[in-house]
PDB file of C-alpha atoms in Angstrom:
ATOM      1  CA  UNK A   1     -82.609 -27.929-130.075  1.00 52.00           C
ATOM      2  CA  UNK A   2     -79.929 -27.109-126.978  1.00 51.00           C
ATOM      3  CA  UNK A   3     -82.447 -24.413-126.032  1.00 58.00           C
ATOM      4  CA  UNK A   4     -84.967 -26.658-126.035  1.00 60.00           C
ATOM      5  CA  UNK A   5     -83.659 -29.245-123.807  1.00 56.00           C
ATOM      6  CA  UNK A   6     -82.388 -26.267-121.494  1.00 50.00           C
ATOM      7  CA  UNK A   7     -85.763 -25.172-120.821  1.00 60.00           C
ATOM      8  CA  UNK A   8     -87.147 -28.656-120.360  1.00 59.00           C
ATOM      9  CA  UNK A   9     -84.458 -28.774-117.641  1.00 50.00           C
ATOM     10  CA  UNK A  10     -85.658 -25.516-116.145  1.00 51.00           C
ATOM     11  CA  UNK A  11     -88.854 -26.219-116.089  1.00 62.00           C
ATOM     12  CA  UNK A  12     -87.806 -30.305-114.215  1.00 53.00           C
ATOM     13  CA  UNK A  13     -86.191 -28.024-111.602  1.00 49.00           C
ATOM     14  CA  UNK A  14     -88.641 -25.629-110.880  1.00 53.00           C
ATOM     15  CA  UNK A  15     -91.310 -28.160-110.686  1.00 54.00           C
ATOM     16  CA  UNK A  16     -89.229 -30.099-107.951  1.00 48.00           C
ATOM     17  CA  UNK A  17     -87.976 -26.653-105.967  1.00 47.00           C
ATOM     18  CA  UNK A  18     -91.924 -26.090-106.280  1.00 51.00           C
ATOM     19  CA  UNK A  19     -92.565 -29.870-104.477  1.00 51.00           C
ATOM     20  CA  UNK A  20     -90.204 -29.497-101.821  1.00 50.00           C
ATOM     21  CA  UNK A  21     -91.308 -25.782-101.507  1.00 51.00           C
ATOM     22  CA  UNK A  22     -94.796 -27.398-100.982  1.00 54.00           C
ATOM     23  CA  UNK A  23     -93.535 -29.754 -98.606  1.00 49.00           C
ATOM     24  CA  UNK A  24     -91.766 -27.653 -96.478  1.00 48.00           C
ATOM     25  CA  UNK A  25     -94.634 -26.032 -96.073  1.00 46.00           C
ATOM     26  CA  UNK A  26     -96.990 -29.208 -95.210  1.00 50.00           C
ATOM     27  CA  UNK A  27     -93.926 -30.047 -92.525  1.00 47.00           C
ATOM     28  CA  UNK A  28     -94.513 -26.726 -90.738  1.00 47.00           C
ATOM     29  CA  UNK A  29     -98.061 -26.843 -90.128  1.00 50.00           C
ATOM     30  CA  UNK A  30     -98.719 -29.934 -89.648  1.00 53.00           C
ATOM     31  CA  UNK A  31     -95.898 -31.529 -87.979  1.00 51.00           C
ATOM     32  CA  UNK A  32     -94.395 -28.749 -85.878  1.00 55.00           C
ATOM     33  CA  UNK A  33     -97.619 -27.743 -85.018  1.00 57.00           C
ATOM     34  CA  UNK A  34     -98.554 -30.510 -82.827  1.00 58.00           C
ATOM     35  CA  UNK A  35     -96.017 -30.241 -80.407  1.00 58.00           C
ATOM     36  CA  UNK A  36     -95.702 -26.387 -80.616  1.00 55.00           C
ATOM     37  CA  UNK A  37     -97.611 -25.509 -77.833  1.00 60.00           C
ATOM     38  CA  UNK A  38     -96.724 -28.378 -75.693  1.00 61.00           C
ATOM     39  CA  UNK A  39     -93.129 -27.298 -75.939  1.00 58.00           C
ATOM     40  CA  UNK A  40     -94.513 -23.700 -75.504  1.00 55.00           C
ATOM     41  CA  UNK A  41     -96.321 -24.820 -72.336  1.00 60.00           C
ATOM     42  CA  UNK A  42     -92.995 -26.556 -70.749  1.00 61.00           C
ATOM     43  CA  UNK A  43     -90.720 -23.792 -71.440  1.00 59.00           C
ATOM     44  CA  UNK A  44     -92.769 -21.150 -69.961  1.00 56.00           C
ATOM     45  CA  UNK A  45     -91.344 -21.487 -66.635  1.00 58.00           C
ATOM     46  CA  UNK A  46     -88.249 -22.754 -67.954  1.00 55.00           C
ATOM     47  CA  UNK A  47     -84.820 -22.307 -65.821  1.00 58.00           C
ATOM     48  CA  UNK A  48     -81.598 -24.490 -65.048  1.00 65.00           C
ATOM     49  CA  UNK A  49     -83.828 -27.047 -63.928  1.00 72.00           C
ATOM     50  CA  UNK A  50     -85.609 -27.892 -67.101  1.00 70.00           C
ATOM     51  CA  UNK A  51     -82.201 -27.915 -68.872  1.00 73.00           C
ATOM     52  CA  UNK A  52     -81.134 -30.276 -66.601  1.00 77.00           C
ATOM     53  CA  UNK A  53     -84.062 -32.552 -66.471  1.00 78.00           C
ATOM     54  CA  UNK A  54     -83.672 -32.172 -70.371  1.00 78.00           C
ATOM     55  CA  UNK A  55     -79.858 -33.224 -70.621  1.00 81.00           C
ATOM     56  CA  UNK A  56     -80.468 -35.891 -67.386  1.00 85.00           C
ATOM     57  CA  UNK A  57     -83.427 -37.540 -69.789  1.00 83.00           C
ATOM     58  CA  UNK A  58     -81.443 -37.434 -73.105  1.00 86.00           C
ATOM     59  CA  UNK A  59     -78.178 -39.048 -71.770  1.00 88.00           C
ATOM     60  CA  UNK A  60     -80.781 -41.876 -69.901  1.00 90.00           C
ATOM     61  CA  UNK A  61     -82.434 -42.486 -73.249  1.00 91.00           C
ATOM     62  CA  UNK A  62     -79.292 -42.654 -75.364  1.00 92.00           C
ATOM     63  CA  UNK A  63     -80.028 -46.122 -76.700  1.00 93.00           C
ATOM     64  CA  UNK A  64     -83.183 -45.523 -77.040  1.00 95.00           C
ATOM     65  CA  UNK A  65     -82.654 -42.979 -79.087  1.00 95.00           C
ATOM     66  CA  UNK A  66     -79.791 -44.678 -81.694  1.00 96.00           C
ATOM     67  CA  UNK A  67     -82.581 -47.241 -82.133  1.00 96.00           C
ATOM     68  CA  UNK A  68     -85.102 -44.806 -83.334  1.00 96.00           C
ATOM     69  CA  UNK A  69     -82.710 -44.201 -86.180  1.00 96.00           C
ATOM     70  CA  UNK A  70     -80.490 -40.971 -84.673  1.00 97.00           C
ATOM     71  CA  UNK A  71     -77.480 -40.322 -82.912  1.00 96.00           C
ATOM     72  CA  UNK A  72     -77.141 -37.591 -80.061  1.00 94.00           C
ATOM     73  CA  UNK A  73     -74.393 -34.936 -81.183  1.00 95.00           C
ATOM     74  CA  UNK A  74     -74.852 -32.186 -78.817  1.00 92.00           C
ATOM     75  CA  UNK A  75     -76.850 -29.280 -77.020  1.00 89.00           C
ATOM     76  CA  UNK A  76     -76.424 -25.456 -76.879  1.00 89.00           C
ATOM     77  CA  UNK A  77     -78.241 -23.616 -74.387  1.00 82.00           C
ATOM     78  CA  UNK A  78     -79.438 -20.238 -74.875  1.00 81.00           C
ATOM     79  CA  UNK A  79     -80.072 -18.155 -71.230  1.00 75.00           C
ATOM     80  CA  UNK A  80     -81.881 -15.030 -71.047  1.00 72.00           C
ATOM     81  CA  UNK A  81     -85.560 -14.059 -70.936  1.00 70.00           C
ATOM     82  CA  UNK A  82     -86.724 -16.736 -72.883  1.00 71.00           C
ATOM     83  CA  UNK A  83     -84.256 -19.503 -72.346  1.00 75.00           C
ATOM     84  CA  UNK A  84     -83.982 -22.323 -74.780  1.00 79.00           C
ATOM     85  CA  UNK A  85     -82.229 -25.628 -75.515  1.00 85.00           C
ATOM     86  CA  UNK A  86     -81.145 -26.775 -79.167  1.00 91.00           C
ATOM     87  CA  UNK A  87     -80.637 -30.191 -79.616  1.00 93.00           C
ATOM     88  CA  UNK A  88     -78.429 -31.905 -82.247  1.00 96.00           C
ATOM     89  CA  UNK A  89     -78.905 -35.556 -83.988  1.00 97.00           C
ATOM     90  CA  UNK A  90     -77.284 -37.327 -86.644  1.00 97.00           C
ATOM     91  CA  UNK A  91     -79.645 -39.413 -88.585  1.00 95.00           C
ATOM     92  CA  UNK A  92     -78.343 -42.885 -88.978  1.00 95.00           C
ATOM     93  CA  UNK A  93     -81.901 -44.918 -90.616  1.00 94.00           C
ATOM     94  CA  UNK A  94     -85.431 -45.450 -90.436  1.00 92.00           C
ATOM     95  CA  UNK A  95     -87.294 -47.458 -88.593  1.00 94.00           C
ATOM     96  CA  UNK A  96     -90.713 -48.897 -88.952  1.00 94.00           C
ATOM     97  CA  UNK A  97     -94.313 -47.941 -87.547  1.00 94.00           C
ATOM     98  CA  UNK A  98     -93.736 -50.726 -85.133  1.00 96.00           C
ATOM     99  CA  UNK A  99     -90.099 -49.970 -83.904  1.00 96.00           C
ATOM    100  CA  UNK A 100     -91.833 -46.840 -83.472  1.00 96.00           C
ATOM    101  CA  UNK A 101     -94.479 -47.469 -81.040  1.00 96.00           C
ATOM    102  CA  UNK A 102     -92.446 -49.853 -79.342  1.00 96.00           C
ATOM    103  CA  UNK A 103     -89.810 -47.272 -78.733  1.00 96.00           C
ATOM    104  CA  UNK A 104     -92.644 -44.751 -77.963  1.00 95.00           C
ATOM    105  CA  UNK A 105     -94.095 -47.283 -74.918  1.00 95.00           C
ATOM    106  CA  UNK A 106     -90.589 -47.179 -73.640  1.00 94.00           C
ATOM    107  CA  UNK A 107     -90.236 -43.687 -72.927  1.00 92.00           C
ATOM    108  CA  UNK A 108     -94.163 -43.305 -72.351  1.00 91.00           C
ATOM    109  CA  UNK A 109     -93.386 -41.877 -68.741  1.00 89.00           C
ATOM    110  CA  UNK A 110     -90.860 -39.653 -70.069  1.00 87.00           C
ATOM    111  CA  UNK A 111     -92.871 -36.629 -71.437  1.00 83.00           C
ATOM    112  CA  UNK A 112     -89.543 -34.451 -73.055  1.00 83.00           C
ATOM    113  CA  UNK A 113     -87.926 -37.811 -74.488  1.00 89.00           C
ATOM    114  CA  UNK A 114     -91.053 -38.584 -75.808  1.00 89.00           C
ATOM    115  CA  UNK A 115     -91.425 -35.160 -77.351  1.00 86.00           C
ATOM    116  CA  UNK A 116     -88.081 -35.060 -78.563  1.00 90.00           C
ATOM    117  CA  UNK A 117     -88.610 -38.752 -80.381  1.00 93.00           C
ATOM    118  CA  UNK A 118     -91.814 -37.784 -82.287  1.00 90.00           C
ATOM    119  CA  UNK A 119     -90.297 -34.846 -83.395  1.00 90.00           C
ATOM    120  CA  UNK A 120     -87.028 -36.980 -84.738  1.00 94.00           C
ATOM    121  CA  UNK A 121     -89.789 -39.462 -86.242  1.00 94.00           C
ATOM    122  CA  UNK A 122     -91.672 -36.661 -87.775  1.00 90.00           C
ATOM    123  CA  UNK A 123     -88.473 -35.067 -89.433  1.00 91.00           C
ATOM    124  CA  UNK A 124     -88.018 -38.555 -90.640  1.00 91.00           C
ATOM    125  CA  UNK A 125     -91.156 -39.335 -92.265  1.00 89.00           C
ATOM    126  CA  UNK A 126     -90.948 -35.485 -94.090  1.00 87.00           C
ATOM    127  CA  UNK A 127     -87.217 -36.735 -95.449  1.00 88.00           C
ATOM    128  CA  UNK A 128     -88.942 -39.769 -96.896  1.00 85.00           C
ATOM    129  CA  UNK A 129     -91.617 -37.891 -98.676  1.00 84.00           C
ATOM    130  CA  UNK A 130     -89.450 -35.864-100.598  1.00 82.00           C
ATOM    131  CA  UNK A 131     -86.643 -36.459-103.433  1.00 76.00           C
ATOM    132  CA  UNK A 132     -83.337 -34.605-103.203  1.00 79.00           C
ATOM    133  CA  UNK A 133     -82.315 -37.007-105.953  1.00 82.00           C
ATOM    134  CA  UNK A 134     -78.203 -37.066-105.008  1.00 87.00           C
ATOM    135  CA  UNK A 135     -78.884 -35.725-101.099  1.00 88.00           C
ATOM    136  CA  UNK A 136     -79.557 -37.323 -97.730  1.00 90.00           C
ATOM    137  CA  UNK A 137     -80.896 -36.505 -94.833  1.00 92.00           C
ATOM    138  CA  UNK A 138     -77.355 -35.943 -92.458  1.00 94.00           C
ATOM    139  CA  UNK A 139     -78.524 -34.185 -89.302  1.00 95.00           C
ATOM    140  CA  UNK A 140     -81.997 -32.789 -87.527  1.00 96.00           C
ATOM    141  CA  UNK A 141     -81.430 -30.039 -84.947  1.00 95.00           C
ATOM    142  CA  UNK A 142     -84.221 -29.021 -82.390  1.00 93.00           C
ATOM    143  CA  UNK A 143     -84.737 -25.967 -80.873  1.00 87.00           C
ATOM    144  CA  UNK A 144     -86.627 -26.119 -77.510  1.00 81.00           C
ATOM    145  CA  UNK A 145     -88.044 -23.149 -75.905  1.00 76.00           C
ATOM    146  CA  UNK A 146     -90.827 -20.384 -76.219  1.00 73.00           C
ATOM    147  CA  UNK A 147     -89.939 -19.797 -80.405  1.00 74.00           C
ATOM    148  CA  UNK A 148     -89.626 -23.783 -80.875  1.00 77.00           C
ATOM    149  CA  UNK A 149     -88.511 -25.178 -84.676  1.00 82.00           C
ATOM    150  CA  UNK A 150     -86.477 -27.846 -85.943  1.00 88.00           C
ATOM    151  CA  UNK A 151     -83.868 -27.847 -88.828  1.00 90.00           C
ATOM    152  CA  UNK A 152     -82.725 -30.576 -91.412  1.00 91.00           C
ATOM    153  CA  UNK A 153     -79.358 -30.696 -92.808  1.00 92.00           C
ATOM    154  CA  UNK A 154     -78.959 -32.720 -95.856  1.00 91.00           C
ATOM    155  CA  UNK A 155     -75.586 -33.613 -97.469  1.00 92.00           C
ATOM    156  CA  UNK A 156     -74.377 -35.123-100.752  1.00 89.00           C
ATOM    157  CA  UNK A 157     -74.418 -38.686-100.763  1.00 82.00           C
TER     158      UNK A 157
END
């Protein structure tokens, strides 16, 4: 009877490493995807100057960026053929489709906050279609540059 309950119990977790597996997946293609080769496209020429236009629009759009549900932790810059910025947040809540376009009107002439905030959304919406039953999502870095990805950290709750 034990060994029967222990392979019910494999088979539970296997079928959720298999769903986030799955999702994972999904995330990639279809979320990175759509910015991928707009990032691509700005970094190309990238030098100081797009760091600096980077940092100089994150630190204007702090508040606008704790209200989409994230707190700015930090940046690392990488310099050398193909320079790139990582960006660090600390996700705080969600927020709804409406305090999302609102806060997406208010950066509207700011095309790397805007970038940056879709891609925070984005790693949002993926944390709320999955289960990690005892984990949250705890931080979402971004990496900016000709390879761009983004990372989720979860912790215990």
């Amino acid at each position: 009877m034990a060994e029967n309950l222990f392979d019910k119990a494999k088979e539970a977790a296997k079928d959720a490493v298999s769903n986030v597996t799955e999702k994972v997946v999904s995330f990639k293609d279809n979320y990175i995807g759509d910015e991928q080769n707009e990032i691509i496209e700005d970094f190309k020429e990238a030098s100081s100057n797009k760091i600096k236009e980077t940092l100089d629009g994150i630190n204007e759009s702090i508040g606008i960026i704790k209200s989409a549900g994230y707190e700015f932790k930090g940046m690392g810059v990488a310099l050398g053929l193909s320079p790139s910025i990582t960006l660090s947040f600390h996700y705080l809540n969600s927020v709804t489709d409406e305090e999302k376009a609102s806060i997406m009107k208010q950066v509207e002439d700011k095309k790397t906050v805007k970038m940056i905030l879709r891609l925070l959304f984005k790693a949002g919406d993926f944390y709320s279609s999955i289960n990690l039953g005892e984990h949250a999502l705890d931080a979402v870095n971004l990496s900016l540059g000709l390879s761009p990805g983004i990372s989720l950290t979860f912790k215990k709750k």
